[in-house]
XYZ file of C-alpha atoms in Angstrom:
219
model
C 13.586 1.394 0.005
C 15.839 0.804 3.007
C 18.835 0.273 0.741
C 18.030 3.561 -1.044
C 18.097 5.372 2.294
C 21.332 3.617 3.282
C 22.963 4.566 -0.020
C 21.784 8.185 0.292
C 23.195 8.431 3.792
C 26.597 7.212 2.636
C 26.672 9.532 -0.355
C 25.611 12.626 1.589
C 27.726 11.867 4.648
C 30.773 11.002 2.531
C 30.585 14.347 0.759
C 30.184 16.279 3.991
C 32.926 14.349 5.790
C 35.216 14.885 2.806
C 34.572 18.640 2.811
C 34.742 19.330 6.550
C 35.994 16.309 8.441
C 34.377 13.898 10.877
C 34.089 16.209 13.905
C 32.553 19.139 12.002
C 29.585 17.198 10.620
C 26.551 16.235 12.654
C 24.085 13.367 12.203
C 21.127 15.731 12.029
C 22.669 17.674 9.126
C 23.442 14.481 7.244
C 19.881 13.186 7.688
C 18.321 16.510 6.635
C 20.303 16.504 3.377
C 19.610 12.821 2.797
C 15.897 13.296 3.590
C 16.151 10.519 6.146
C 15.065 10.131 9.753
C 17.815 10.528 12.340
C 17.026 7.036 13.572
C 18.091 5.678 10.160
C 21.743 6.231 11.033
C 21.453 4.037 14.111
C 19.417 1.458 12.225
C 21.816 1.065 9.326
C 25.199 1.903 10.836
C 24.914 1.808 14.633
C 26.083 5.381 15.141
C 27.906 8.285 13.448
C 31.252 6.468 13.592
C 29.709 3.435 11.873
C 28.444 5.725 9.121
C 31.881 7.309 8.771
C 33.546 3.897 8.438
C 30.948 2.919 5.837
C 31.827 6.023 3.831
C 35.544 5.190 4.006
C 34.895 1.599 2.962
C 32.746 2.752 0.049
C 35.373 5.236 -1.122
C 38.305 2.838 -0.783
C 36.661 -0.295 -2.196
C 35.497 1.237 -5.478
C 36.649 -0.993 -8.379
C 39.506 -2.697 -6.528
C 38.190 -6.281 -6.420
C 39.935 -7.196 -9.713
C 43.319 -6.285 -8.207
C 42.935 -9.065 -5.657
C 41.990 -11.802 -8.091
C 44.682 -14.455 -8.652
C 46.526 -14.084 -11.964
C 47.558 -16.981 -14.202
C 50.638 -18.718 -12.834
C 52.322 -18.603 -16.261
C 51.827 -14.841 -16.696
C 55.233 -13.082 -16.695
C 55.884 -11.057 -13.531
C 56.364 -7.859 -15.562
C 52.943 -8.337 -17.138
C 51.422 -8.970 -13.698
C 52.897 -5.651 -12.563
C 51.414 -3.916 -15.570
C 48.003 -5.490 -14.811
C 48.193 -4.290 -11.195
C 49.172 -0.725 -12.202
C 46.441 -0.617 -14.854
C 43.847 -1.814 -12.386
C 44.778 0.803 -9.821
C 44.688 3.545 -12.438
C 41.286 2.438 -13.705
C 39.965 2.580 -10.148
C 41.492 5.903 -9.217
C 40.913 7.712 -12.520
C 37.367 6.466 -13.108
C 35.555 9.639 -14.292
C 32.284 8.404 -12.722
C 33.721 8.391 -9.203
C 32.466 11.222 -6.989
C 35.060 13.782 -5.935
C 34.327 13.102 -2.274
C 36.001 9.690 -2.552
C 39.342 11.411 -3.042
C 38.669 14.227 -0.566
C 37.606 11.819 2.193
C 40.548 9.448 1.770
C 43.056 12.325 1.597
C 41.600 13.718 4.810
C 41.685 10.335 6.536
C 45.233 9.549 5.429
C 46.457 13.021 6.380
C 44.687 13.190 9.750
C 43.817 9.573 10.552
C 41.001 8.699 12.885
C 40.708 5.414 14.760
C 38.994 4.015 11.637
C 42.243 4.202 9.641
C 43.565 0.849 10.880
C 40.381 -0.911 9.764
C 40.718 0.510 6.243
C 44.395 -0.408 6.096
C 43.801 -4.009 7.206
C 40.669 -4.647 5.162
C 41.605 -2.876 1.880
C 45.123 -1.422 1.692
C 47.061 -4.391 3.154
C 45.498 -6.960 0.780
C 46.486 -4.743 -2.158
C 49.979 -4.357 -0.724
C 50.278 -8.121 -0.353
C 49.108 -8.582 -3.923
C 51.825 -6.204 -5.118
C 54.356 -7.915 -2.846
C 53.621 -11.259 -4.475
C 54.171 -9.723 -7.897
C 57.428 -8.087 -6.791
C 58.743 -11.403 -5.471
C 58.770 -12.577 -9.094
C 60.833 -9.558 -10.144
C 63.280 -9.062 -7.269
C 66.049 -11.466 -6.210
C 65.715 -13.155 -2.855
C 62.722 -14.267 -0.835
C 62.709 -11.664 1.913
C 60.181 -8.818 1.854
C 62.389 -6.240 3.553
C 62.544 -2.460 3.959
C 63.932 -1.937 0.465
C 61.155 -3.929 -1.208
C 58.552 -2.101 0.845
C 60.006 1.184 -0.389
C 59.998 -0.025 -4.006
C 56.345 -0.953 -3.628
C 55.556 2.442 -2.106
C 57.296 4.165 -5.019
C 55.152 2.284 -7.542
C 51.924 3.130 -5.671
C 53.074 6.746 -5.346
C 53.321 7.072 -9.122
C 49.732 5.890 -9.535
C 48.468 8.174 -6.798
C 50.260 11.168 -8.300
C 48.082 11.039 -11.409
C 45.011 10.635 -9.192
C 45.672 13.392 -6.653
C 47.478 15.955 -8.803
C 45.385 16.041 -11.989
C 44.718 19.821 -11.712
C 48.470 20.552 -11.386
C 49.376 18.197 -14.233
C 46.772 19.889 -16.473
C 48.223 23.326 -15.656
C 51.815 22.228 -16.270
C 51.188 20.356 -19.496
C 48.315 22.430 -20.824
C 44.956 20.991 -21.914
C 46.328 19.418 -25.112
C 49.260 17.769 -23.374
C 47.027 16.554 -20.542
C 44.649 14.915 -22.994
C 47.512 12.709 -24.284
C 47.732 11.037 -20.853
C 45.483 8.101 -21.603
C 45.266 5.111 -19.295
C 47.482 3.160 -21.667
C 50.139 5.897 -21.760
C 50.265 6.268 -17.963
C 50.209 2.534 -17.416
C 53.030 1.921 -19.873
C 55.140 4.717 -18.410
C 54.786 3.672 -14.761
C 55.442 0.036 -15.672
C 58.511 0.777 -17.813
C 59.836 3.321 -15.315
C 59.422 0.901 -12.367
C 60.970 -2.109 -14.197
C 63.931 0.059 -15.276
C 64.395 1.270 -11.709
C 64.757 -2.284 -10.345
C 66.945 -3.457 -13.217
C 64.281 -5.555 -14.877
C 63.800 -3.442 -18.004
C 65.663 -1.092 -20.355
C 66.178 2.567 -19.492
C 63.206 4.791 -20.220
C 63.624 6.505 -23.608
C 62.544 10.123 -23.391
C 62.774 10.494 -27.208
C 59.376 9.002 -27.866
C 58.151 10.218 -31.294
C 54.563 10.213 -30.070
C 55.464 12.561 -27.219
C 54.435 16.054 -28.343
C 53.580 17.611 -24.964
C 55.663 20.613 -23.966
C 55.859 22.457 -20.645
C 53.371 25.322 -20.416
C 54.432 28.729 -19.190
C 52.256 31.681 -18.380
C 55.066 34.108 -17.589
């Protein structure tokens, strides 16, 4: 019963925080919508900030555990990169994920609160370090410098584009073109594009016979 209340508080608060931001949402409103006593917030989370952090953790941690598992030592680095990209896409594009996960994280990343550093250290940095280890098998030299950081950011940015900009992609490509963007198609493209960019794969061939999507125009 207590876990049900705790879960309801996170779900309701996460949606409200995602819509309006931390400052604009009160504990009483959250508890009314979650059909919970105001004291439940203090009991489960300590205070409103604790509840907010719990919402961020819930939104960020969804389906990312597999990305942090060690991969077989004999797996080629390029295949490790593909595994990482696929895992991120599966997490971000999971159709069962509530919309507030995206809205809350976009709000927090765009206008960070003091909770941002906790989320970075507990969730984002471990993922970055996992990608860094993969990239060390693909890039010459042992130093993780500014250039390798930027390469890593570029890979992550490609994944996040398909997560954040789905409505725009659907409008540009049209419904039929959008439906061709399966997890496999996006994973393969980001992997091939990234490997080509760092000189570890052939140039991307835009003359793919299976590619039938054309730009959509409403002019």
